Amino acid sequence: MSTTIQKLDSIGEKITDYLSPLTIKEVRQSLKGKLFLSSFLLGIVACLIPTIGFAASGSSVLGPSAFMTYSVIMFIGICVIFPYLAFSSLHEDRLNSTFELVGITNLNSYQLVWGKWQSSLVQVSLFVSSILPFLTYSYFLRGLSILSILGIIVVAFFLSQIVNLLAILAASLSHLKSNRLTFYFIFVFFLAGGYSISIGVHASIAAMRGGVADFLNNFWSNSDRNSLLIAVFIIEWFLYELAAGQLAPATANRSSRCRYSLFALFSLILIWICVFLVQSTHGVSLYELSYFNYVSVAILICAVFIMGESDELSQVLFKKYTNSRGASSAIYNIFFIPGRSSGYFFLMGILFSYLLVYIAFGSNMSFLLYFSNAVFWLSLLYLINILPYNKYLTAPLRRTATIAIVAVLLFVPTIIFLFLDNQAGAILNYFNPSFFKSNSHLSEQTLLIGNAISAVVLFLLCFIRIRTSKKEIQTVRKFDAGERGATQ
Amino acid sequence: MGDLIVVDNLTRMFGSFTAIKDVSFSFDSGSIFGFIGPNGAGKTTTMRILSTLDIATTGDAFINGYSVIDEPDKVRSMIGFMPDYYGAPKNMTIKDYLDFFARAYLLKGEKRRKSVEYVIDFMDMKKIQDKHVVTLSKGMKQRLCLGRALIHDPKILILDEPAAGLDPRARIELRELLKILAERGKAILISSHILTELSELCDSCAIIEQGKILSHGNVNEIQESLQLNNKSLPVISLSLLEPNEDILIHLNEIPFVEQVEEITKGKKFKLKVNGNKNQIPQILKNLIDSGYLVMEFKLEGQNLEDLFLNITKGEVQ
């Protein structure tokens, strides 16, 4: 018997050799932690109390009500509490220098972020497994199919992973504790958590009303939500790269992979837009086109991060890349080399691509409207980013400020509209991208004129910036040549 | 063949602030190199660059021939770094902690298990291996951190203030561990404020102040070069077995004794000697021949602490 156990032990040990060391560490730590244990128990108790009520009521069809209660508890757990655990775990690792020490081992920062994410997946799985008996119980209370229940669990799981990753990213973005907490509350608690819960509530209501067919139809064919999920995925991909870059030691390549990813994502977005437009034989609706605003903002956030990158972050790479000559390598370098200058070229790239899409598909005037709306956002954010561009502000501060402004610009007008229109229950629509547009009181002509002006301003700013960028690159080249000569 | 560690004109600037400027030194395996300087002198910055945690603005450093700037991945497997500050991870035992770092250095299966066991044995932590890291004393945490730095059997150890905050026993234990490691062929770079500790431990050292190396090399070599440049007179510390009131007059009459300072009446004195080294034993002979019971007769300014005080000005950046 003991030989069998020893064999199993040794097999288990061998398997762990292929897992991320960080995942093993995190799982070991978290399962012993009070936070995990209390969340786990609280989840069970929160489900148990209404269960007693359902059992005592004796009503004939209670499945949907019970299911809605349990699924909200599940969504709160996996989209708010567990992301916070992931956030605080990385936050503490950074405070006590564990991550710095791990950064000089053979693990690279991408493996570190991936390991953290995997461990959150294990924790969420355990939590869901504790709620699972209650969700199964709701099936026995009638009124729901097994597929409905499974559908929502899958959605919850999927969403929780997005939110968990956002939480990890929030903990990695800044060197300052206060900034990290701000990021967490903006990204996770406010945006992702709120959106996930609203989807959870929607899903529960849909499932309650019409079963799995209706729910899945409502959920997956709702292009607003799909678009937002795709946009979140796109931002996350980039932010995953960014988080890994942030956590990497200064001697590591902190920039290039972020830029390769951006390039890939940007190509993906263009393909997505083109496919979407080609497939829309019925004509593109105003609501559908509003997704592009979100996509443009997503790309812009990425570009803002790149523009705000400190020259010091990637000095070594800068030295390597600027040594190459020739037209093609110059173009390549402009896009991929680190340093604050090249982000502006990236932004220009976005604008030209938008123009190309417009030339191909822009026969529809409403598309022009929304295209110009995207340009408006780009221009405004570009302007916001360029204003604090002086030597007194550090790169992290610029990034923090810009992200805060982006969040305010995106959501404050929506909140104002919510109050002005006094719509009861509108909080569920808060994260609906079409809501802001549908409540806009501006005429199309006003929007067009305003956006056209901002587009002109944007191009002028880009032009000025390109001139100064060239000078910066020349200065760095001279500096680099001088230092190389001095050290060799 | 060159030294295992070569630091070549490292300069690190943070904006307009120069943390270190043209720092150069080298040392080889099996030796302990002391890095001495006041707070804010640039010791940690230099060590962080050597550990590939930071980059130099100019200059480079080579570990076994690999550049810390161009080939950091190759350097990392050869170094074990112990920073001056580190926190204790929660809910983790000593064994789990070492196992995690062994995994992070990509040690697998039996090799990993043996490495963890070896470090636990070497650090004498077998009895407490299942204790949580947060519950350990400061000395044991330092010990564990040194163990962590050793887990992948690196050629070089970079230790930033490893003895800070330790009680005398823990310091002696750490010193003995480091001596054993040096005997086993490790090259050790150590910074410390406790200079008496370093003087007993180090083969060579560098004294840094305001980001610049003031002096470096073998401890004796530094001392000799210092004495060549030193225009002040040598000082002898003298103690008698019993107080003697006549000795003060006698000391003033001895040739080469320029100045006598009485520390304890009739018993302890400091003598400033005007002459070369060969004349100093003559003073001792004179005292013994005159029947004084000499308990201590020592030329001052010989240890690392004195060297440090002589070279540095106590300025911080």
PDB file of C-alpha atoms in Angstrom, chain B residues 33 94 146 166 265:
ATOM      1  CA  PHE B  33      35.635  41.091  -1.482  1.00  0.00           C
ATOM      2  CA  ILE B  94      11.098  27.177   4.803  1.00  0.00           C
ATOM      3  CA  LEU B 146      21.520  33.194   2.065  1.00  0.00           C
ATOM      4  CA  LEU B 166      21.964  40.439  13.552  1.00  0.00           C
ATOM      5  CA  LYS B 265      46.382  58.168  35.046  1.00  0.00           C
TER       6      LYS B 265
END
